[in-house]
Amino acid sequence: MHNPIELQKIIEEAIGEIAYPVRPANLYEPIKYIMSLGGKRIRPVMVLMATELFTDEVSIALDVALAIETFHNFTLVHDDIMDNAPLRRGKQTVHEKWGVNNAILSGDVMMVESNKHLSKVDSSVLKPVLDTFNQTAQGVCEGQQLDMEFETRDDVSIEEYIDMIRLKTAVLLGGAMKLGAIVAGADEKNAELLYQFGENLGVAFQLQDDILDVYGDPEKFGKQVGGDIISNKKTFLHLTAKQLIKPNETDVLLGNHDTAEQKVAAVTALYDSYGIRELSNAKMEQYLTKAYQALADLDVYESRKTYLRELTKQIMERES
Amino acid sequence: MHNPIELQKIIEEAIGEIAYPVRPANLYEPIKYIMSLGGKRIRPVMVLMATELFTDEVSIALDVALAIETFHNFTLVHDDIMDNAPLRRGKQTVHEKWGVNNAILSGDVMMVESNKHLSKVDSSVLKPVLDTFNQTAQGVCEGQQLDMEFETRDDVSIEEYIDMIRLKTAVLLGGAMKLGAIVAGADEKNAELLYQFGENLGVAFQLQDDILDVYGDPEKFGKQVGGDIISNKKTFLHLTAKQLIKPNETDVLLGNHDTAEQKVAAVTALYDSYGIRELSNAKMEQYLTKAYQALADLDVYESRKTYLRELTKQIMERES
């Protein structure tokens, strides 16, 4: 078995060895670029970890891990276009560097590259691998669509929000775990438990992201603290506050402020007065508990689960 | 066996029966919309025709036919964004109707839908079906990239142009034929011959498109006759003329004209003086001959090839 750091290294090496076509250069350079921007490679590491619960032959899961990472990066390329984002991991986004049309098309071909990786799995698991991957990919697209629609809606409920982040973020973690299980030949019950583990961890992960966006340490948080508040993003914190505040406080949450700093300060103070941080933490813990429960129910030796618990801790204790 | 019209009807019915998810509506409505705009369904009909060369069980090829048609429509949605096209088959393009971001995302999920159709084929042919489909999809993306790049390049050669239309248009026809052969259990040689048939027919098809754009009957041609001339598109006609003209005629081909009508008239007259139409027809015939040769070499009863010859004739004698 490999610890998370070792698995991340395996992934990095495998990404470095992918031989994309050379021509047309402008189609494939953006793929190499975005794939090399790094990140923690959490999703492909999760694929490999799921596989290592059942077998030491981690290499059998490498193609699926690459498919998941390529797909994830494809969503980043297209989401960044839709969000008009200039930066990704501190570097220019693909559409900023190569133009929107090029970014659309490079993203499209990344989807094909994902499917090419997938098609290399052993034929005995090809069909369930495809089914799980396609269902996952579809969920992620649905989540992105809902996320965009929520921007212009004023009646988003907390349940809808949780369902949106489940689709946009969590199903991919669930899918990664389940795919790792499938290629390892896990039975259906274990594969489903691992899906539940990943999905619940994913919701917890995103809730924590929302909390960090407001309460993160500015020195350690990669993005601008308060970004969600400034853009009126309907996060769990925002929606919970909206439910609790008095009518005369609506202006603080939704109204205009002289400066962005003032807005962040005022809304954070409002959050504080209603214990929004604690409510959000409690919600996050709820999903984390479900994730740990699925892991506990999993029918493999406890010793095999150690690294997965370690990864979960790392993910949930992150500060950026 | 079914004639082209019957096969088109089978496709239309199958498209009508696809059950897309209902929610989020704005993600799936565009798919239903573009898929219902019609067209001649040439690509999925080709899949079914290839299958019917070897077996009467045309239904085994239906999922692949739907995958190909869905993929084709996905490329239309994304290409129309890149080309900033307001109309498709006389109706609003998806991005005009739902916005660019929505069109990007609906296109993305169409790619997933294509793969879902594909994954339903018999497990005995799943792997070769995926390989052929992915190679085809990749080629189409490469072709679109080259097409975009050619817009800003002044040194495009005729060979490069042919290779671009081969990728952008022809490999999908080749892939459709080969996929139909694979699901029918055809041997590799026959599958490859059918690929060659489709690819060469595709190049001939696009060359004819270029010819029709200049010499089509305005009453029957769906688009504005001369559109390629007005936009200085580097078609086979344009590139051939560029090679043949005298230096003092460069201005006619590439320079400014008072009106679009004058430009079309002047460039068409230039084409006429160098016999560009005949040269283009000859090139088109060259590819058509290769296509017919592949069909002749195919190891199935001649009687089985009748409808494919009929379809080819229909395609090549079209006026729009």
XYZ file of C-alpha atoms in Angstrom:
640
model
C 0.000 0.000 0.000
C 1.018 3.563 -0.650
C 0.464 6.620 1.471
C -1.245 9.688 -0.049
C 2.064 11.376 -0.899
C 3.356 8.291 -2.711
C 0.116 7.973 -4.654
C 0.259 11.623 -5.613
C 3.754 11.010 -6.951
C 2.545 8.019 -8.958
C -0.157 10.232 -10.461
C 2.253 13.060 -11.276
C 4.576 10.645 -13.036
C 1.748 9.064 -14.990
C 0.487 12.499 -16.075
C 3.997 13.389 -17.187
C 4.094 10.298 -19.352
C 0.839 10.905 -21.225
C 1.754 11.269 -24.898
C -0.692 13.747 -26.408
C -0.605 14.223 -30.167
C 1.756 17.007 -31.223
C -0.452 18.567 -33.847
C -2.411 20.849 -33.877
C -0.181 22.356 -31.190
C -2.800 24.871 -30.063
C -5.251 22.070 -29.372
C -2.930 19.998 -27.207
C -0.682 22.602 -25.546
C -3.570 23.865 -23.370
C -4.162 20.310 -22.166
C -0.532 19.856 -21.163
C -0.666 23.307 -19.556
C -3.732 22.771 -17.385
C -2.733 19.206 -16.499
C 0.665 20.430 -15.332
C -0.663 23.215 -13.094
C -0.708 20.708 -10.314
C -3.094 20.827 -7.445
C -3.370 18.085 -4.896
C -4.580 15.421 -7.333
C -7.148 14.420 -4.725
C -9.515 12.746 -7.185
C -7.061 10.391 -8.897
C -5.424 9.660 -5.541
C -8.859 8.629 -4.291
C -9.239 6.266 -7.263
C -5.937 4.585 -6.405
C -6.742 4.477 -2.682
C -10.063 2.788 -3.354
C -8.258 0.200 -5.464
C -5.652 -0.374 -2.754
C -8.381 -1.261 -0.282
C -8.783 -4.488 -2.228
C -5.516 -5.207 -4.020
C -1.860 -4.229 -4.031
C -1.852 -3.953 -7.805
C -2.442 -0.226 -7.881
C -1.336 -0.003 -11.516
C -4.620 -1.519 -12.697
C -6.373 1.694 -11.620
C -4.016 4.156 -13.242
C -5.977 4.624 -16.469
C -9.158 5.352 -14.539
C -7.264 7.749 -12.272
C -5.968 9.610 -15.325
C -9.453 9.660 -16.832
C -10.854 11.221 -13.653
C -8.078 13.823 -13.419
C -8.381 14.690 -17.109
C -12.147 15.023 -16.780
C -11.748 17.199 -13.685
C -9.337 19.485 -15.529
C -11.688 19.597 -18.500
C -14.417 20.925 -16.187
C -11.981 23.550 -14.873
C -11.224 24.758 -18.412
C -14.880 25.086 -19.370
C -16.036 26.402 -15.956
C -13.366 29.096 -16.096
C -14.768 30.253 -19.439
C -18.288 30.386 -17.998
C -17.102 32.161 -14.844
C -14.927 34.531 -16.855
C -12.071 33.654 -14.489
C -8.658 35.161 -15.269
C -6.625 32.921 -12.967
C -6.482 29.243 -12.054
C -4.004 28.121 -9.439
C -2.326 31.504 -9.701
C -1.711 31.181 -13.450
C -3.572 32.433 -16.490
C -6.647 30.373 -17.338
C -6.631 28.517 -20.644
C -9.135 30.873 -22.271
C -7.074 33.882 -21.162
C -3.956 32.388 -22.697
C -5.367 30.800 -25.851
C -8.753 32.491 -26.321
C -12.264 31.272 -25.614
C -12.793 29.261 -28.805
C -9.548 27.420 -28.353
C -10.401 26.728 -24.725
C -13.810 25.305 -25.659
C -12.219 22.983 -28.175
C -9.270 21.906 -26.030
C -11.778 21.134 -23.298
C -13.808 19.057 -25.728
C -10.810 17.018 -26.730
C -9.952 16.502 -23.044
C -13.288 14.751 -22.698
C -12.192 12.465 -25.538
C -8.836 11.938 -23.820
C -10.675 10.941 -20.626
C -12.626 8.363 -22.560
C -9.471 7.086 -24.198
C -7.936 6.483 -20.772
C -11.094 4.725 -19.627
C -11.218 2.426 -22.620
C -7.906 0.903 -21.564
C -9.272 -0.812 -18.449
C -9.609 -4.569 -18.407
C -12.513 -5.654 -20.587
C -14.071 -7.504 -17.634
C -14.830 -4.172 -15.934
C -15.149 -1.901 -18.963
C -18.935 -1.700 -18.989
C -19.442 -0.865 -15.276
C -16.506 1.564 -15.455
C -18.143 3.402 -18.364
C -21.544 3.439 -16.687
C -20.163 4.881 -13.469
C -17.993 7.404 -15.279
C -20.783 8.619 -17.557
C -23.209 8.963 -14.664
C -20.581 10.918 -12.763
C -19.751 13.185 -15.698
C -23.419 13.882 -16.288
C -23.931 14.792 -12.621
C -21.015 17.220 -12.707
C -22.478 18.991 -15.757
C -25.870 19.187 -14.042
C -24.236 20.682 -10.961
C -22.482 23.350 -13.006
C -25.755 24.199 -14.730
C -27.560 24.579 -11.382
C -24.678 26.667 -10.030
C -25.025 29.065 -12.974
C -28.801 29.213 -12.621
C -28.601 29.967 -8.900
C -26.688 33.170 -9.696
C -29.840 34.769 -11.049
C -32.361 33.135 -8.730
C -33.496 34.617 -5.432
C -35.403 31.636 -4.113
C -32.662 29.019 -3.812
C -33.341 26.777 -0.811
C -30.674 25.225 1.385
C -31.714 21.785 0.129
C -31.266 22.922 -3.460
C -27.862 24.319 -2.622
C -26.720 21.081 -1.006
C -27.992 19.165 -4.021
C -26.105 21.508 -6.345
C -22.754 21.068 -4.549
C -23.444 17.341 -4.342
C -23.673 17.259 -8.127
C -20.992 19.809 -8.954
C -18.339 18.648 -6.512
C -19.278 15.540 -4.577
C -20.379 13.020 -7.203
C -16.927 13.219 -8.772
C -15.319 12.181 -5.465
C -17.948 9.468 -5.105
C -17.375 8.358 -8.694
C -13.602 8.308 -8.189
C -13.946 6.008 -5.179
C -16.450 3.734 -6.877
C -14.358 3.453 -10.027
C -11.304 2.498 -7.996
C -13.407 -0.179 -6.326
C -14.793 -1.502 -9.612
C -11.411 -1.956 -11.278
C -10.233 -3.782 -8.149
C -13.122 -6.205 -8.516
C -14.899 -5.091 -5.330
C -18.433 -6.356 -4.827
C -21.364 -4.063 -5.414
C -22.007 -3.354 -1.746
C -18.441 -2.221 -1.094
C -18.396 -0.176 -4.293
C -21.599 1.566 -3.253
C -20.275 2.249 0.267
C -17.190 3.812 -1.252
C -19.398 5.933 -3.467
C -21.258 7.088 -0.347
C -17.967 7.786 1.394
C -16.752 9.925 -1.506
C -19.990 11.767 -2.061
C -20.489 12.679 1.587
C -16.855 13.688 1.891
C -17.370 15.846 -1.194
C -20.309 17.709 0.330
C -18.331 18.199 3.564
C -15.355 19.373 1.481
C -17.431 22.019 -0.314
C -19.130 23.204 2.879
C -15.694 23.646 4.364
C -14.678 25.579 1.267
C -17.587 27.934 1.881
C -16.536 28.371 5.504
C -12.896 28.989 4.580
C -13.984 31.583 2.054
C -15.236 33.690 4.971
C -13.205 32.500 7.930
C -9.978 31.315 6.319
C -6.634 32.745 7.361
C -5.867 35.403 4.710
C -2.183 34.433 4.910
C -2.909 30.814 4.049
C -6.096 30.984 1.996
C -5.230 30.966 -1.700
C -8.064 33.223 -2.804
C -9.386 36.538 -1.513
C -11.121 35.950 1.818
C -14.719 37.141 1.515
C -14.928 36.560 -2.231
C -18.245 34.742 -1.871
C -19.679 37.593 0.212
C -18.557 40.204 -2.317
C -20.174 38.298 -5.188
C -23.351 37.543 -3.199
C -22.780 33.850 -3.774
C -25.630 31.789 -2.371
C -23.510 29.516 -0.200
C -24.708 27.506 2.786
C -23.615 30.403 5.025
C -25.510 32.975 2.989
C -28.690 30.913 2.708
C -28.675 29.999 6.396
C -28.204 33.636 7.389
C -30.999 34.657 5.020
C -33.361 32.324 6.853
C -32.433 33.634 10.312
C -31.978 37.382 9.981
C -34.555 40.022 10.868
C -36.164 41.962 7.999
C -34.148 45.076 8.823
C -30.914 43.122 8.414
C -31.645 42.131 4.820
C -29.848 45.221 3.621
C -26.652 44.153 5.350
C -26.727 40.777 3.627
C -28.029 41.778 0.206
C -27.720 45.543 -0.062
C -24.999 47.835 -1.314
C -21.959 48.742 0.730
C -19.480 51.525 0.126
C -16.523 49.209 -0.329
C -15.938 45.499 -0.704
C -14.035 45.477 2.583
C -16.957 47.068 4.394
C -19.304 44.515 2.904
C -17.126 41.597 3.992
C -16.823 43.048 7.487
C -20.541 43.783 7.841
C -21.747 40.424 6.517
C -19.164 38.528 8.579
C -20.362 40.387 11.696
C -23.929 39.449 10.794
C -22.866 35.806 10.356
C -21.130 35.942 13.724
C -24.188 37.295 15.481
C -26.237 34.318 14.293
C -23.568 31.675 14.812
C -23.470 30.881 11.107
C -19.943 29.522 11.321
C -20.975 26.997 13.984
C -24.122 26.020 12.070
C -22.046 25.491 8.959
C -19.476 23.454 10.837
C -22.248 21.312 12.277
C -23.665 20.699 8.796
C -20.211 19.844 7.519
C -19.639 17.427 10.415
C -22.942 15.770 9.614
C -21.721 14.847 6.138
C -18.269 13.945 7.398
C -19.842 11.559 9.887
C -21.806 9.904 7.104
C -18.574 9.535 5.128
C -16.780 7.924 8.069
C -19.772 5.665 8.680
C -19.617 4.377 5.099
C -15.906 3.735 5.576
C -16.586 1.899 8.839
C -19.245 -0.272 7.164
C -16.844 -1.228 4.411
C -16.032 -4.918 4.428
C -12.225 -4.806 4.281
C -9.555 -5.122 6.988
C -9.377 -2.012 9.128
C -5.633 -1.788 8.527
C -6.380 -1.175 4.848
C -8.461 1.887 5.696
C -5.706 3.796 7.471
C -4.462 5.838 4.539
C -7.977 6.762 3.456
C -8.666 8.108 6.952
C -5.368 9.985 6.735
C -6.325 11.536 3.398
C -9.732 12.513 4.737
C -8.109 14.231 7.686
C -5.707 16.057 5.392
C -8.516 17.205 3.157
C -10.721 18.383 6.000
C -7.957 20.103 7.953
C -6.672 22.052 5.000
C -6.572 25.819 5.246
C -6.823 26.637 1.581
C -32.650 -4.428 -45.755
C -33.958 -0.899 -45.622
C -33.637 1.865 -48.138
C -32.186 5.240 -47.067
C -35.620 6.765 -46.433
C -36.677 3.863 -44.220
C -33.451 4.064 -42.254
C -33.872 7.795 -41.788
C -37.331 7.100 -40.381
C -35.894 4.515 -37.980
C -33.382 7.126 -36.796
C -36.007 9.827 -36.374
C -38.146 7.510 -34.303
C -35.221 6.429 -32.145
C -34.242 10.061 -31.547
C -37.799 10.828 -30.548
C -37.682 8.058 -27.991
C -34.490 9.161 -26.222
C -35.441 9.944 -22.628
C -33.210 12.792 -21.475
C -33.361 13.773 -17.816
C -35.933 16.472 -17.148
C -33.872 18.558 -14.767
C -32.100 20.965 -15.051
C -34.406 21.908 -17.912
C -31.992 24.430 -19.390
C -29.330 21.768 -19.699
C -31.470 19.240 -21.552
C -33.907 21.418 -23.531
C -31.110 22.598 -25.865
C -30.241 18.969 -26.590
C -33.802 18.104 -27.505
C -33.948 21.294 -29.559
C -30.833 20.707 -31.654
C -31.539 16.995 -32.045
C -35.019 17.769 -33.364
C -33.890 20.326 -35.955
C -33.626 17.465 -38.368
C -31.248 17.386 -41.251
C -30.761 14.359 -43.419
C -29.363 12.143 -40.634
C -26.708 11.008 -43.093
C -24.224 9.865 -40.440
C -26.502 7.584 -38.413
C -28.062 6.274 -41.636
C -24.531 5.362 -42.737
C -24.000 3.460 -39.486
C -27.144 1.436 -40.081
C -26.318 0.878 -43.763
C -22.882 -0.423 -42.879
C -24.484 -2.843 -40.431
C -27.032 -3.985 -43.011
C -24.236 -4.986 -45.370
C -23.584 -7.873 -42.991
C -26.788 -8.589 -41.099
C -30.513 -7.919 -41.208
C -30.573 -7.116 -37.497
C -30.285 -3.385 -37.944
C -31.418 -2.762 -34.366
C -28.029 -3.841 -33.002
C -26.536 -0.687 -34.522
C -29.092 1.786 -33.240
C -27.183 2.844 -30.126
C -24.056 3.552 -32.139
C -26.116 5.453 -34.708
C -27.570 7.614 -31.923
C -24.102 8.133 -30.460
C -22.819 9.366 -33.824
C -25.788 11.677 -34.406
C -25.565 13.061 -30.859
C -21.842 13.645 -31.247
C -22.394 15.344 -34.608
C -24.992 17.655 -33.079
C -22.665 18.362 -30.169
C -20.040 19.566 -32.649
C -22.658 21.779 -34.300
C -23.540 23.407 -30.953
C -19.913 24.147 -30.077
C -18.853 25.070 -33.641
C -21.729 27.542 -33.864
C -20.435 29.249 -30.711
C -16.939 29.456 -32.174
C -18.233 30.687 -35.546
C -20.605 33.129 -33.855
C -23.353 31.711 -36.070
C -26.880 33.045 -35.468
C -28.714 30.350 -37.442
C -28.574 26.598 -37.859
C -30.944 24.922 -40.280
C -32.873 28.173 -40.457
C -33.476 28.307 -36.700
C -31.736 30.106 -33.846
C -28.525 28.437 -32.762
C -28.412 27.062 -29.230
C -26.119 29.811 -27.954
C -28.397 32.466 -29.442
C -31.398 30.944 -27.713
C -29.875 29.930 -24.364
C -26.644 31.938 -24.155
C -23.043 30.911 -24.718
C -22.378 29.390 -21.286
C -25.465 27.260 -21.460
C -24.535 26.144 -24.969
C -21.040 25.140 -23.866
C -22.458 23.058 -21.041
C -25.297 21.470 -23.011
C -22.720 20.538 -25.624
C -20.542 18.980 -22.950
C -23.378 16.862 -21.671
C -24.173 15.784 -25.238
C -20.701 14.265 -25.358
C -21.629 12.315 -22.225
C -24.929 11.300 -23.841
C -23.001 10.024 -26.875
C -20.862 7.893 -24.624
C -23.924 6.600 -22.803
C -25.388 5.422 -26.102
C -22.092 3.784 -27.027
C -21.799 1.926 -23.744
C -24.972 0.005 -24.570
C -23.459 -1.990 -27.433
C -22.828 -5.687 -26.949
C -19.859 -6.228 -24.656
C -18.153 -8.340 -27.344
C -17.641 -5.221 -29.493
C -17.521 -2.535 -26.793
C -13.759 -2.034 -26.824
C -13.307 -1.674 -30.616
C -16.420 0.525 -30.755
C -14.961 2.864 -28.137
C -11.570 2.947 -29.817
C -13.037 3.819 -33.195
C -15.410 6.383 -31.736
C -12.736 8.112 -29.664
C -10.323 8.246 -32.598
C -13.090 9.712 -34.726
C -14.110 12.286 -32.118
C -10.504 13.333 -31.654
C -10.054 13.774 -35.406
C -13.145 15.959 -35.651
C -11.842 18.241 -32.873
C -8.470 18.467 -34.613
C -10.207 19.389 -37.865
C -12.183 22.169 -36.191
C -8.987 23.502 -34.619
C -7.203 23.567 -37.999
C -10.222 25.217 -39.616
C -10.079 28.007 -37.022
C -6.326 28.395 -37.407
C -6.570 28.623 -41.196
C -8.726 31.744 -40.848
C -5.718 33.763 -39.751
C -3.057 32.029 -41.836
C -2.011 33.151 -45.310
C 0.114 30.160 -46.222
C -2.416 27.324 -46.149
C -1.546 24.752 -48.808
C -4.067 22.702 -50.767
C -2.769 19.566 -49.048
C -3.334 21.143 -45.639
C -6.823 22.143 -46.645
C -7.696 18.624 -47.795
C -6.310 17.245 -44.557
C -8.397 19.731 -42.566
C -11.672 18.777 -44.272
C -10.690 15.132 -43.974
C -10.487 15.585 -40.203
C -13.359 18.007 -39.722
C -15.897 16.322 -41.972
C -14.708 13.054 -43.470
C -13.420 11.014 -40.528
C -16.891 11.144 -38.979
C -18.385 9.546 -42.098
C -15.556 7.028 -42.094
C -16.058 6.375 -38.397
C -19.814 5.963 -38.856
C -19.281 3.299 -41.530
C -16.611 1.485 -39.559
C -18.688 1.482 -36.377
C -21.645 0.029 -38.248
C -19.332 -2.696 -39.560
C -17.875 -3.440 -36.125
C -21.219 -3.921 -34.386
C -22.229 -6.253 -37.232
C -19.152 -8.358 -36.556
C -17.455 -7.559 -39.883
C -13.828 -8.610 -40.220
C -11.088 -6.016 -39.969
C -10.497 -5.759 -43.703
C -14.126 -5.024 -44.483
C -14.361 -2.569 -41.583
C -11.299 -0.733 -42.883
C -12.651 -0.652 -46.453
C -15.865 0.855 -45.155
C -13.850 3.422 -43.247
C -12.066 4.286 -46.501
C -15.382 4.484 -48.317
C -16.775 6.895 -45.713
C -13.691 9.036 -45.441
C -13.249 9.476 -49.177
C -16.947 10.146 -49.608
C -16.621 12.747 -46.857
C -13.824 14.611 -48.625
C -15.806 14.501 -51.886
C -18.887 15.708 -49.976
C -17.037 18.736 -48.573
C -15.408 19.598 -51.905
C -18.866 19.555 -53.434
C -20.048 21.813 -50.623
C -17.322 24.279 -51.565
C -18.374 24.125 -55.226
C -22.059 24.572 -54.376
C -21.194 27.591 -52.244
C -20.084 29.359 -55.425
C -21.996 27.616 -58.191
C -25.133 26.402 -56.416
C -28.562 27.423 -57.638
C -29.575 30.354 -55.398
C -33.150 29.060 -55.465
C -32.144 25.673 -54.099
C -29.004 26.382 -52.085
C -29.880 26.787 -48.421
C -27.257 29.410 -47.660
C -26.193 32.612 -49.391
C -24.390 31.697 -52.612
C -20.890 33.203 -52.487
C -20.671 33.162 -48.688
C -17.217 31.578 -48.818
C -16.007 34.222 -51.279
C -17.341 37.057 -49.129
C -15.600 35.697 -46.029
C -12.350 34.927 -47.918
C -12.642 31.307 -46.825
C -9.648 29.302 -47.926
C -11.553 26.591 -49.764
C -10.187 24.288 -52.446
C -11.486 26.746 -55.045
C -9.813 29.735 -53.405
C -6.490 27.980 -52.848
C -6.394 26.571 -56.376
C -7.133 29.980 -57.861
C -4.458 31.550 -55.664
C -1.892 29.180 -57.173
C -2.886 29.925 -60.773
C -3.629 33.646 -60.968
C -1.261 36.322 -62.229
C 0.167 38.767 -59.662
C -2.076 41.571 -60.904
C -5.159 39.445 -60.208
C -4.377 39.021 -56.520
C -6.435 42.096 -55.763
C -9.523 40.561 -57.320
C -9.208 37.462 -55.135
C -8.013 39.018 -51.887
C -8.600 42.758 -52.135
C -11.513 44.965 -51.211
C -14.595 45.332 -53.351
C -17.293 47.971 -53.117
C -20.060 45.506 -52.346
C -20.344 41.854 -51.448
C -22.233 41.232 -54.692
C -19.425 42.774 -56.725
C -16.891 40.643 -54.902
C -18.831 37.444 -55.567
C -19.227 38.365 -59.234
C -15.575 39.337 -59.689
C -14.113 36.305 -57.927
C -16.528 33.951 -59.694
C -15.454 35.437 -63.041
C -11.830 34.916 -62.026
C -12.594 31.311 -61.091
C -14.320 30.834 -64.442
C -11.343 32.169 -66.377
C -9.077 29.561 -64.792
C -11.528 26.677 -64.930
C -11.610 26.395 -61.153
C -15.020 24.736 -61.165
C -13.776 21.973 -63.454
C -10.577 21.510 -61.453
C -12.628 21.242 -58.263
C -15.017 18.783 -59.846
C -12.072 16.695 -60.976
C -10.646 16.655 -57.463
C -14.031 15.727 -56.055
C -14.406 12.910 -58.580
C -10.981 11.630 -57.574
C -12.159 11.093 -53.995
C -15.508 9.760 -55.093
C -13.735 7.193 -57.256
C -11.676 6.085 -54.265
C -14.872 5.736 -52.259
C -16.531 3.602 -54.946
C -13.368 1.519 -55.256
C -13.441 0.721 -51.530
C -17.070 -0.262 -51.886
C -16.233 -2.473 -54.867
C -13.432 -4.166 -52.932
C -15.773 -4.928 -50.049
C -16.284 -8.641 -49.560
C -20.093 -8.800 -49.407
C -22.711 -9.683 -52.031
C -23.123 -6.933 -54.580
C -26.868 -6.911 -53.989
C -26.202 -5.760 -50.434
C -24.358 -2.685 -51.707
C -27.247 -1.252 -53.709
C -28.650 1.073 -51.073
C -25.225 2.403 -50.154
C -24.634 3.302 -53.800
C -28.063 4.934 -53.844
C -27.257 6.995 -50.757
C -23.924 8.038 -52.240
C -25.658 9.190 -55.390
C -28.222 11.127 -53.361
C -25.511 12.794 -51.333
C -23.383 13.733 -54.305
C -26.247 14.929 -56.478
C -27.691 17.173 -53.826
C -28.093 20.852 -54.603
C -27.918 22.171 -51.061
